[in-house]
Tab-separated table of C-alpha atoms and ligand atoms in Angstrom:
chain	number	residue	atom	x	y	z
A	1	UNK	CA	-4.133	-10.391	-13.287
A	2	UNK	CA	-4.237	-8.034	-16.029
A	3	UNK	CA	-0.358	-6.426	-16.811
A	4	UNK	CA	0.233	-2.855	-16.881
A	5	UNK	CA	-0.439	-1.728	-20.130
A	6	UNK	CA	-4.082	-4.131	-20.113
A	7	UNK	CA	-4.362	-2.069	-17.116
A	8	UNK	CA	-4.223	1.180	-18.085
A	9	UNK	CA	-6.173	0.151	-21.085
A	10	UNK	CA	-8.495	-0.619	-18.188
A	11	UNK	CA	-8.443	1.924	-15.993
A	12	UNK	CA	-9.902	4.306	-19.526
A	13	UNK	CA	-12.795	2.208	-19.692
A	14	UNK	CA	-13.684	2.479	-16.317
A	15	UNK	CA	-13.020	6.361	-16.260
A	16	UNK	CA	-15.468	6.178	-19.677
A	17	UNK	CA	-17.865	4.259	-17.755
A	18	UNK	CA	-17.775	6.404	-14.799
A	19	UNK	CA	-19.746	9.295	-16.980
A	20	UNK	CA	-22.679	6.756	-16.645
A	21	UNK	CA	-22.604	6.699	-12.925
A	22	UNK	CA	-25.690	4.839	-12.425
A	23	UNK	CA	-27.771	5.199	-9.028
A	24	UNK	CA	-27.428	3.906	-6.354
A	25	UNK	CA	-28.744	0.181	-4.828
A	26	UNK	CA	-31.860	2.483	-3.814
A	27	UNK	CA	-33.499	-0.773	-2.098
A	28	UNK	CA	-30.890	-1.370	0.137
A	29	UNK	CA	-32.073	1.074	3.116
A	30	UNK	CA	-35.464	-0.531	3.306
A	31	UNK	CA	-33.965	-4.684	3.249
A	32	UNK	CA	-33.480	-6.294	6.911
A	33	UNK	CA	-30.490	-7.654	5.747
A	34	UNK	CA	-28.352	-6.048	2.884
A	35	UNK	CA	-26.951	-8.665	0.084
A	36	UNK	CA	-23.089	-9.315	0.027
A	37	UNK	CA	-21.304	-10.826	-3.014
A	38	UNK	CA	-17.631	-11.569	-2.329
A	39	UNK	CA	-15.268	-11.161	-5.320
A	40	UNK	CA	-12.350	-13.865	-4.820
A	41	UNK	CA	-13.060	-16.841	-2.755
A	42	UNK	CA	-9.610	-17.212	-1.434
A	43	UNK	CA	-8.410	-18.127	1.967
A	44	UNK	CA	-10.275	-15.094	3.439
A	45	UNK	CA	-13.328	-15.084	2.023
A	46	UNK	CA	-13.538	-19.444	2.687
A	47	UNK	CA	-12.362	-19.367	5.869
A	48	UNK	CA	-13.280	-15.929	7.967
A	49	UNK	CA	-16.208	-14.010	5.269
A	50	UNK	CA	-18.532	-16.472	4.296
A	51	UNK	CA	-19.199	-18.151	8.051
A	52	UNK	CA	-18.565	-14.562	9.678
A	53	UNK	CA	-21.898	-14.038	6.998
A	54	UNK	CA	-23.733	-16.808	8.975
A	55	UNK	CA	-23.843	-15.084	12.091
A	56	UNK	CA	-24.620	-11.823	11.299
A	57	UNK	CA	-27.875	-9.902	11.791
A	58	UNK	CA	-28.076	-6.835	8.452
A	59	UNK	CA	-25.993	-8.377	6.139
A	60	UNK	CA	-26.397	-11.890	3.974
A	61	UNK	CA	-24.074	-13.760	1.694
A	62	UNK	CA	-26.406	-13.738	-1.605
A	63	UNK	CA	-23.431	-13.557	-4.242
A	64	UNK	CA	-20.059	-14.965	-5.323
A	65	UNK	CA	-17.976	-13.736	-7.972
A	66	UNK	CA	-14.677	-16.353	-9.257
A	67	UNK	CA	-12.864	-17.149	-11.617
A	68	UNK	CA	-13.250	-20.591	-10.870
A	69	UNK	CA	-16.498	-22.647	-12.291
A	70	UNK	CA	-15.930	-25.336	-9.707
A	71	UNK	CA	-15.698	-23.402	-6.707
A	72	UNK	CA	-18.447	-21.846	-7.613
A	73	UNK	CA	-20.576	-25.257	-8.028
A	74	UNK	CA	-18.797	-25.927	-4.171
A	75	UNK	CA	-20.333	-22.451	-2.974
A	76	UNK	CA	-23.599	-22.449	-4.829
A	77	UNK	CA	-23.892	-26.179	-2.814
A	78	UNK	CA	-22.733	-24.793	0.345
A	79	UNK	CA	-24.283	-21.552	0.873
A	80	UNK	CA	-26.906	-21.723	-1.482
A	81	UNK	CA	-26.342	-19.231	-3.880
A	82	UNK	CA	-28.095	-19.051	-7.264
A	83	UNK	CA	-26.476	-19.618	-10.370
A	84	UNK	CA	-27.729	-15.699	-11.343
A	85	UNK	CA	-26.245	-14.140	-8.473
A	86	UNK	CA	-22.895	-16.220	-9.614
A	87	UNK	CA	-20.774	-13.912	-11.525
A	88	UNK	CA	-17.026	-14.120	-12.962
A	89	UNK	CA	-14.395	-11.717	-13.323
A	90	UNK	CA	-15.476	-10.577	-17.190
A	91	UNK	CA	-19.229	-10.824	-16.646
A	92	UNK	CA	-19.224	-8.883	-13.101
A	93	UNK	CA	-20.069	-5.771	-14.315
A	94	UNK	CA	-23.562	-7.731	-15.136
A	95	UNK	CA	-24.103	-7.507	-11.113
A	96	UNK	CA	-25.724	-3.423	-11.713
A	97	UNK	CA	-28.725	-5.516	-12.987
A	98	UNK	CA	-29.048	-7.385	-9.809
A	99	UNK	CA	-31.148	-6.200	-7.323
A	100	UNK	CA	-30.358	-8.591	-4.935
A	101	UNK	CA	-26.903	-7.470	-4.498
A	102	UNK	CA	-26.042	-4.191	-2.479
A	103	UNK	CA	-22.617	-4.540	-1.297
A	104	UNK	CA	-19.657	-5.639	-3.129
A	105	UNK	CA	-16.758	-6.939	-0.637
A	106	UNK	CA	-13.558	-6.873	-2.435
A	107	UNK	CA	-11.060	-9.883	-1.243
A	108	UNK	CA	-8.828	-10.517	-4.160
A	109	UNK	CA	-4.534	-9.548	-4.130
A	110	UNK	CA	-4.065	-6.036	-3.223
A	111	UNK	CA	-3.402	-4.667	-6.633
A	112	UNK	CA	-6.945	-5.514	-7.602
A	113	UNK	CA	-8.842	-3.630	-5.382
A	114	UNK	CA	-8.754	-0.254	-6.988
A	115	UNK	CA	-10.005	-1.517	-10.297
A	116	UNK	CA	-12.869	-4.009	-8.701
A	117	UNK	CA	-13.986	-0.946	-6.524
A	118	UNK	CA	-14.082	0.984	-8.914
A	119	UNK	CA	-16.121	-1.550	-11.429
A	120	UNK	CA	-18.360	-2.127	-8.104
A	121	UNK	CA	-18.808	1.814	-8.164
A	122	UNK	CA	-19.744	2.035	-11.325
A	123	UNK	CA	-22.316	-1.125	-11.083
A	124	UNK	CA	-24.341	1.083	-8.693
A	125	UNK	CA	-22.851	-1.208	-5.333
A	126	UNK	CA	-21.752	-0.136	-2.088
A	127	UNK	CA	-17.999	-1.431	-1.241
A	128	UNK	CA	-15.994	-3.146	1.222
A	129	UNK	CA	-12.804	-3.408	0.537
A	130	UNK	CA	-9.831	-5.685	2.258
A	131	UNK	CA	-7.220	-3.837	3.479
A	132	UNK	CA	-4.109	-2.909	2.431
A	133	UNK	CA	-6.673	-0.349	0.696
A	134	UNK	CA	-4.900	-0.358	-2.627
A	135	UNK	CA	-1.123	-0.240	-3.752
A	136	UNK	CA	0.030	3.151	-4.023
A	137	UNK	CA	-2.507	6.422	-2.244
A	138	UNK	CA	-3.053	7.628	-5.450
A	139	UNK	CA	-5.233	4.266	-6.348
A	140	UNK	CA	-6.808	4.975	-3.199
A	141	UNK	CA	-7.899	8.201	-3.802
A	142	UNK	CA	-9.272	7.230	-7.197
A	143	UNK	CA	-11.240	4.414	-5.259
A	144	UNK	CA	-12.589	7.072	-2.834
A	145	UNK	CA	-13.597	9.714	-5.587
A	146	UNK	CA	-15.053	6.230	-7.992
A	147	UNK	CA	-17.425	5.147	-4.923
A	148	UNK	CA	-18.129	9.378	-4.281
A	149	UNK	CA	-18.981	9.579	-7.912
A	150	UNK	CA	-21.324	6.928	-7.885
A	151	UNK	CA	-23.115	7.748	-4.668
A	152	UNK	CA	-22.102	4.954	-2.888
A	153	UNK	CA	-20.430	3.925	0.083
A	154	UNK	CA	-16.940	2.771	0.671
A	155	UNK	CA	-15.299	1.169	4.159
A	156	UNK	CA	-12.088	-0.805	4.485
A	157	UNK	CA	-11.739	-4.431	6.341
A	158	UNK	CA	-10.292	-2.826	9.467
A	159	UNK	CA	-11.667	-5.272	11.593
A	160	UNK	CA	-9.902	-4.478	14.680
A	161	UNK	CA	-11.947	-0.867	15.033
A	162	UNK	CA	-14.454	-3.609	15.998
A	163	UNK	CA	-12.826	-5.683	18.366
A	164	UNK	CA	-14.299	-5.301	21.969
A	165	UNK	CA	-10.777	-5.146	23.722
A	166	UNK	CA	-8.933	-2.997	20.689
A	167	UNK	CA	-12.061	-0.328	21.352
A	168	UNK	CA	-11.681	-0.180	25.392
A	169	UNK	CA	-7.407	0.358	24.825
A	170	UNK	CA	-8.993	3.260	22.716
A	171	UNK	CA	-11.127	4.427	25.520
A	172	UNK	CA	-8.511	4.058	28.431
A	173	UNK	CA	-6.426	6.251	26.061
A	174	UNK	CA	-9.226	9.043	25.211
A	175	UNK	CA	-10.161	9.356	28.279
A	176	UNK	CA	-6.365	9.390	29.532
A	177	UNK	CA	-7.064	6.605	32.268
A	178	UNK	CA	-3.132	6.537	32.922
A	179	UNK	CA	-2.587	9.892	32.047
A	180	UNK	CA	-1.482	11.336	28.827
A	181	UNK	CA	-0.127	9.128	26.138
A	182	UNK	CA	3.655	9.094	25.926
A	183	UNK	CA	4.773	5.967	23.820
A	184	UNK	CA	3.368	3.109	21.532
A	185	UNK	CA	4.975	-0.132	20.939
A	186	UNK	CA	3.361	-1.823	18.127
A	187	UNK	CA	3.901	-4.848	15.910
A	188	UNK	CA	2.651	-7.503	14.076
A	189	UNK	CA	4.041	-10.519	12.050
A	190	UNK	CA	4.344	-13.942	10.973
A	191	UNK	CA	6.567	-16.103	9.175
A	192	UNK	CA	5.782	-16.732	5.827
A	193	UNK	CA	6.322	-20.490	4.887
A	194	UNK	CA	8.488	-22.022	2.736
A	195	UNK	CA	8.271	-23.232	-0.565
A	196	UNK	CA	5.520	-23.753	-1.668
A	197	UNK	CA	4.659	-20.965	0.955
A	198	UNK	CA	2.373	-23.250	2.625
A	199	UNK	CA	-1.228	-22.121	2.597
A	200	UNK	CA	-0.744	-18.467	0.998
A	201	UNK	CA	-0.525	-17.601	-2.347
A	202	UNK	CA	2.407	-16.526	-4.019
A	203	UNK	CA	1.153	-13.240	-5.346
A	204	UNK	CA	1.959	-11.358	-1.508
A	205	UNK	CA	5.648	-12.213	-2.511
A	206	UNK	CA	5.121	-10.116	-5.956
A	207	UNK	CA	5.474	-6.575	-5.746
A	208	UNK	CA	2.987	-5.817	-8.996
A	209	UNK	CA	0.553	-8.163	-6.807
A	210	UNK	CA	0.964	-6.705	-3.472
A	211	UNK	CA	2.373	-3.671	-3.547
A	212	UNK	CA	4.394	-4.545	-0.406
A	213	UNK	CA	4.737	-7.499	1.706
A	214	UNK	CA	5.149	-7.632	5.753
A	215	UNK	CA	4.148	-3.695	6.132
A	216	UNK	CA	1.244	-3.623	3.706
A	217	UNK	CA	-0.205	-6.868	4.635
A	218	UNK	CA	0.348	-6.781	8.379
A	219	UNK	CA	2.277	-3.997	9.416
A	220	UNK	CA	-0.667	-1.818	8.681
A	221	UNK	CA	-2.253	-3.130	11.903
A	222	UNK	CA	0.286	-2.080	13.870
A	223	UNK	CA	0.098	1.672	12.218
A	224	UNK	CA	-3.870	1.461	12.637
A	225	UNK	CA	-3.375	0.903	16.720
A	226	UNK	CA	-0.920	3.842	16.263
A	227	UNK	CA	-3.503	5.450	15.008
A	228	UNK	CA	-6.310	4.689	16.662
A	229	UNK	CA	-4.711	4.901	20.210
A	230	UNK	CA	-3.320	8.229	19.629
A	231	UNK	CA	-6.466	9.237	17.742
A	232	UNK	CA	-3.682	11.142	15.394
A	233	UNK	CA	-2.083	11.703	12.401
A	234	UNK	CA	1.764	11.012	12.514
A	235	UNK	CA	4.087	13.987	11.134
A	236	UNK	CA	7.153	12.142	10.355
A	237	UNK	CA	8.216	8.253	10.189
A	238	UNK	CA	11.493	6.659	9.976
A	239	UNK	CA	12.202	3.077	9.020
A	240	UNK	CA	14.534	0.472	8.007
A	241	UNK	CA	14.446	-2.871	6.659
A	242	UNK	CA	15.764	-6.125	7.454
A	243	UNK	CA	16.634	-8.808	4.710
A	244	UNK	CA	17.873	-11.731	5.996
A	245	UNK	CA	16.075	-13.873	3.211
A	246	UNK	CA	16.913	-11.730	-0.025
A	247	UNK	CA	16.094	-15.013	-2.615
A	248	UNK	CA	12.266	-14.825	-0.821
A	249	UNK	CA	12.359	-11.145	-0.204
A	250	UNK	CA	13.762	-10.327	-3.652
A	251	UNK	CA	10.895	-7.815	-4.706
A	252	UNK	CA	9.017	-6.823	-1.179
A	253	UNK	CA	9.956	-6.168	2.191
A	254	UNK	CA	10.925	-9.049	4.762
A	255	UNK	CA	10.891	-7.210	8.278
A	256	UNK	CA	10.636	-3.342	8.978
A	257	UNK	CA	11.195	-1.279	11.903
A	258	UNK	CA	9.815	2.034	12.074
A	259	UNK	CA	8.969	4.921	14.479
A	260	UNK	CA	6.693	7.531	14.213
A	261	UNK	CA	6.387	11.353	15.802
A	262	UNK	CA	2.727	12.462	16.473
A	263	UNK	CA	1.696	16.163	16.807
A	264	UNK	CA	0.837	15.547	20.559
A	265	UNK	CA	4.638	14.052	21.157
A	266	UNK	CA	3.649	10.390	21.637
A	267	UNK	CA	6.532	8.663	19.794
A	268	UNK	CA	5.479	5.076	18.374
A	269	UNK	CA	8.132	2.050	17.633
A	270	UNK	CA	6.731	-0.638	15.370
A	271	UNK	CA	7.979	-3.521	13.556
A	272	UNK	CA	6.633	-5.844	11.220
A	273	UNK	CA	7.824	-8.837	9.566
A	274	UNK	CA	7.333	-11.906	6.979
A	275	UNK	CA	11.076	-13.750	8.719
A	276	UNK	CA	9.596	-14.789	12.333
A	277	UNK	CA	6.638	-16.005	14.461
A	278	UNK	CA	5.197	-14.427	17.356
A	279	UNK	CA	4.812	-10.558	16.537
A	280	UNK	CA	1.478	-9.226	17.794
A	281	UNK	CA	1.378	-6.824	20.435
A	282	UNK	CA	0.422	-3.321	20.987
A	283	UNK	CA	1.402	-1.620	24.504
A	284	UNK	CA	0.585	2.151	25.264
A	285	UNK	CA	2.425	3.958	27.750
A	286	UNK	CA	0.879	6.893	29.540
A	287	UNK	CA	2.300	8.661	32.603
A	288	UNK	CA	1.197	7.230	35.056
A	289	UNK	CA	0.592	3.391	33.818
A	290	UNK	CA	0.312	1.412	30.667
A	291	UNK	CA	-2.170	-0.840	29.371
A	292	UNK	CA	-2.368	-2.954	25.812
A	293	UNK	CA	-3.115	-5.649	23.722
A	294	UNK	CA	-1.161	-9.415	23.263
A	295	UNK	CA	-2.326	-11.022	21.195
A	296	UNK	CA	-3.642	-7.152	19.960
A	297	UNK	CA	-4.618	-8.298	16.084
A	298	UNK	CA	-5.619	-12.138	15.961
A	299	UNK	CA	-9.137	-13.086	14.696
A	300	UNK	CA	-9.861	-14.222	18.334
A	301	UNK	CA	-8.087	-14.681	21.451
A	302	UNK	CA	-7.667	-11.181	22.144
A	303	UNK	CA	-6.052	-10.125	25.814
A	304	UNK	CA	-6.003	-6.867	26.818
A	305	UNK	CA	-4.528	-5.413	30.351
A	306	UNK	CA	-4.984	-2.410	31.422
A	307	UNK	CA	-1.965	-1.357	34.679
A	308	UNK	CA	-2.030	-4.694	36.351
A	309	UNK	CA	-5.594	-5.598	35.598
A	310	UNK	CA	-6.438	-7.475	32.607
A	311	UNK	CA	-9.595	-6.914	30.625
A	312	UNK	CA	-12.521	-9.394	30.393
A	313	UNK	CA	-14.313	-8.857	27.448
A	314	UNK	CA	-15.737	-11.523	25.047
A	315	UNK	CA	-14.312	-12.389	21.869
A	316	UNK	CA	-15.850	-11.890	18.899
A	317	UNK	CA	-16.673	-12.403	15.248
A	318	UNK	CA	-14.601	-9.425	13.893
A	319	UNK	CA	-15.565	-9.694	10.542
A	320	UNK	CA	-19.625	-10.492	11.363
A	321	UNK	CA	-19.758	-6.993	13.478
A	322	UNK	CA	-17.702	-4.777	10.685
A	323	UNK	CA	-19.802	-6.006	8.059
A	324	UNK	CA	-23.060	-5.379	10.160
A	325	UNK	CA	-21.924	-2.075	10.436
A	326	UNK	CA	-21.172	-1.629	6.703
A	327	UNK	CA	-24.866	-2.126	6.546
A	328	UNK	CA	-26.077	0.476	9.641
A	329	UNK	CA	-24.162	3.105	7.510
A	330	UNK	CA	-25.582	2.207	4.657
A	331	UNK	CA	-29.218	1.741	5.811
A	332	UNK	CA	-28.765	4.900	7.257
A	333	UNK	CA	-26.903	7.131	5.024
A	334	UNK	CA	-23.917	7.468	7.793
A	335	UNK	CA	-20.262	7.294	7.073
A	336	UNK	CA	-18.061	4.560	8.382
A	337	UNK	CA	-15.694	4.675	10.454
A	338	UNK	CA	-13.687	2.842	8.556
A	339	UNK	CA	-13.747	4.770	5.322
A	340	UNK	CA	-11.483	5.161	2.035
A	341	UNK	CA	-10.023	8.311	3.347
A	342	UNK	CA	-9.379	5.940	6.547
A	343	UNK	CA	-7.608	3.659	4.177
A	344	UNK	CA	-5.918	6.517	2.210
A	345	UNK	CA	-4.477	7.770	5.404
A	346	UNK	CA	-2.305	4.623	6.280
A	347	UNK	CA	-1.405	4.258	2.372
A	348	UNK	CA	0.241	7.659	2.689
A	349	UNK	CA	1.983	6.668	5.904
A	350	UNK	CA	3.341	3.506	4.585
A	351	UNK	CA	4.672	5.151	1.388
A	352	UNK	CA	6.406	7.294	3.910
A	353	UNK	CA	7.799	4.503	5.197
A	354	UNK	CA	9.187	2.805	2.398
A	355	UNK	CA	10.539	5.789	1.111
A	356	UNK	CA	12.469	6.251	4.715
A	357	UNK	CA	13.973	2.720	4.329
A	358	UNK	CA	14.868	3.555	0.581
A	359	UNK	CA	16.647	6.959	1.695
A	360	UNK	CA	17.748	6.195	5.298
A	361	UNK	CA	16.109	9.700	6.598
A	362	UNK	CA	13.418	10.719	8.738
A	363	UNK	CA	10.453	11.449	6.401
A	364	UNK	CA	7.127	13.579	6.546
A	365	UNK	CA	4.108	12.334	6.177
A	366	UNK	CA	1.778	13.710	3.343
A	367	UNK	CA	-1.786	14.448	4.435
A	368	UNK	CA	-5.021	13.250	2.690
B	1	LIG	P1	-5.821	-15.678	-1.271
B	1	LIG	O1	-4.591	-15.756	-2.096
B	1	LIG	O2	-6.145	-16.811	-0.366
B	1	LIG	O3	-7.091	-15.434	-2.192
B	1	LIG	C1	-7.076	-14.532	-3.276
B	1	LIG	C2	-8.222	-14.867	-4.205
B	1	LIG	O4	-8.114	-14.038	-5.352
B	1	LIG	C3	-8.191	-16.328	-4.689
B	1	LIG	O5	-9.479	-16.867	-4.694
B	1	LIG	C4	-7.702	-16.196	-6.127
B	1	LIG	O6	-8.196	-17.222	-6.976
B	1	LIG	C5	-8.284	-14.833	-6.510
B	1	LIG	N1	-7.608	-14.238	-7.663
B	1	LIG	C6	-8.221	-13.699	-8.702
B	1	LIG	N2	-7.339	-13.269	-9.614
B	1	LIG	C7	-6.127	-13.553	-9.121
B	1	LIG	C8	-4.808	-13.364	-9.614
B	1	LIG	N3	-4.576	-12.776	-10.796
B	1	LIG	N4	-3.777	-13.783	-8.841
B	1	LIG	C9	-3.990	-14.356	-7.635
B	1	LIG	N5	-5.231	-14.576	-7.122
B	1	LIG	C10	-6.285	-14.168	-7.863
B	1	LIG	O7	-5.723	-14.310	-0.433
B	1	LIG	P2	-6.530	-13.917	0.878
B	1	LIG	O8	-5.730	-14.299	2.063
B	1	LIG	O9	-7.921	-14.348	0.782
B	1	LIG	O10	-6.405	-12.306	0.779
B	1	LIG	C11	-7.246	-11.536	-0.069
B	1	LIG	C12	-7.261	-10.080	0.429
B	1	LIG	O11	-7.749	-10.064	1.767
B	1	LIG	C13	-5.893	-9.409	0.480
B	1	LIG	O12	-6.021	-8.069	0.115
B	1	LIG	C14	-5.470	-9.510	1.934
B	1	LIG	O13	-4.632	-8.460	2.360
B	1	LIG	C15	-6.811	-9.426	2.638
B	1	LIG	N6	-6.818	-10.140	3.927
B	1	LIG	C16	-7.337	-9.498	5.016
B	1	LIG	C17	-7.380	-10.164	6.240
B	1	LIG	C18	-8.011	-9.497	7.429
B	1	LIG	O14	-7.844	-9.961	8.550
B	1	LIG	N7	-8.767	-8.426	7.227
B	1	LIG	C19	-6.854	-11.442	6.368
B	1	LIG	C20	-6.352	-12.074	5.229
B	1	LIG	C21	-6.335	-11.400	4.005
């Protein structure tokens, strides 16, 4: 993780290199299935990415890029990889030679993904990007402008904009089912482990890391149903936190409860947290009825009611559809739905929130 001054030093090169702006992938539109290379073989990428990439039908895991020679060995065994489409963190920029390559998905610790997207950019690749999009919007709009640049496209891992039961709550609130929309309750959370913090990685505890903890890494769900339910931009939030582990907590936020105003007078209450278990709902209330989601953000085991009816739908590979679609926009020159400026949206709406729980007032929200 390069500090702040190697990454400025960083960030000139890549501005330098930007001038170059080379083309393109310009094979991509005509392959059946469009190459993915996942930078950072962490918990996601092991565990969700690479068998999400066995089941899906335009997209292929051809690549892996590590820092680690003997997970790549393990993934080279496993997936069959070559060694030339293995790359490293120094090397990567290498990958604009490789043809076989068209998307780049970006799954390292948050404060990475502006300067990998932005190396991806430059190497002529198309990029997904995990969410939180970046650390701060103004990374995020230099991601968006990097990938605009370059003539490539950019989408963030919002897989929930392609869960089955997430996309009918959207519908029954379009097509006001129940009525007009009146109120959102919203959360999501978990409780981090403690040390050694279990399974994840210390770096989400680190604010140069994640730029946030509970809100960024989760809480951004529960802003994205907000969102996508109201189909709106919120004007103003206001939040405050709660620290009951300040020793754990000592540089990001534990648990945070927020509302938010939208221009059509919904009003949204949302929490998110790092201190407890059980946090994962989303319920919409209309006038006439309400209708939701419980578990609302899981990778599977989604239920969904809408009144006093529940909703059968079938669960799904989350992460196998929203890369498939990655790969329909790109094959067909379309824009995803789940863009940077999508991503750049909830950064500015979670800096509004932390700035709320820093001041203690009501805050407006910038716009993109
Ligand atoms: P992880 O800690 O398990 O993996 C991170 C990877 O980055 C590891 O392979 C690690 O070796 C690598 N890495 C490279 N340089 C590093 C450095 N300097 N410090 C720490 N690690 C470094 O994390 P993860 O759970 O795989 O999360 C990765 C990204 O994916 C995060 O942005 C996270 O928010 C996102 N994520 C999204 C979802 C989702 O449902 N969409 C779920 C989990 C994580």
């Amino acid at each position: 993780m390069p500090n702040r001054r190697e990454f400025m030093a960083t960030s000139a090169v890549l501005a330098a290199a930007s001038q170059l702006a080379p083309h393109a992938c310009a094979g991509a539109a005509k392959k059946k299935k469009l190459g993915y290379a996942l930078v950072g073989l962490g918990r996601l990428s092991t565990n969700q990415l690479a068998p999400a990439l066995q089941k899906t039908s335009d997209s292929e895991l051809v690549g892996i890029v590590t820092g680690s020679p003997d997970k790549a060995e393990q993934w080279q065994a496993k997936y069959g990889i070559s060694k030339d489409n293995t790359y490293n963190y120094r090397n990567f920029d290498q990958i604009a030679d490789n043809p076989d390559i068209d998307v780049i998905y970006v799954v390292l610790p948050n404060s990475m993904h502006q300067e990998f997207t932005i190396r991806a950019a430059n190497a002529g690749k198309h990029v997904l990007c995990e969410k939180p999009m970046a650390i701060t919007s103004q990374e995020a709009r230099t991601m968006i402008e990097a990938c605009d640049n370059a003539k490539v496209k950019l989408a963030i891992g919002y897989r929930c904009q392609f869960e089955p039961h997430n996309l009918e709550c959207m519908r029954i609130a379009r097509e006001e089912e129940f009525g007009p929309l009146k109120y959102i309750d919203a959360g999501f959370g978990f409780r981090f482990g403690d040390y050694p913090w279990g399974d994840l990685r210390r770096w989400r505890l680190e604010q140069e890391y994640a730029g946030g903890a509970a809100l960024m890494d989760v809480g951004v769900y529960a802003l994205q149903a907000c969102r996508y339910l109201t189909g709106q931009e919120p004007l103003s939030v206001m939040a405050r936190e709660i620290k009951n582990d300040p020793v754990k907590f000592a540089e990001v936020d534990e648990t945070i409860l927020w509302s938010m105003d939208f221009p059509n007078g919904v009003v949204a209450n949302c929490s998110t947290t790092y201190g407890f278990s059980g946090v994962n709902v989303a319920t919409a209330y209309a006038e006439r009825g309400k209708f939701g989601l419980s578990p609302a953000f899981s990778y599977g085991g989604i239920k969904a009611f809408a009144g006093d009816r529940p909703i059968e739908l079938p669960n799904v590979d989350q992460f196998a559809l929203e890369m498939d679609d990655f790969s329909k926009v790109i094959k067909t020159d379309g824009k995803s739905k789940v863009s940077g400026e999508e991503g750049l949206r909830d950064m500015l709406v979670m800096e509004a929130i932390y700035k709320s729980v820093r001041d203690g007032s009501q805050v407006d929200v910038a716009h993109a």
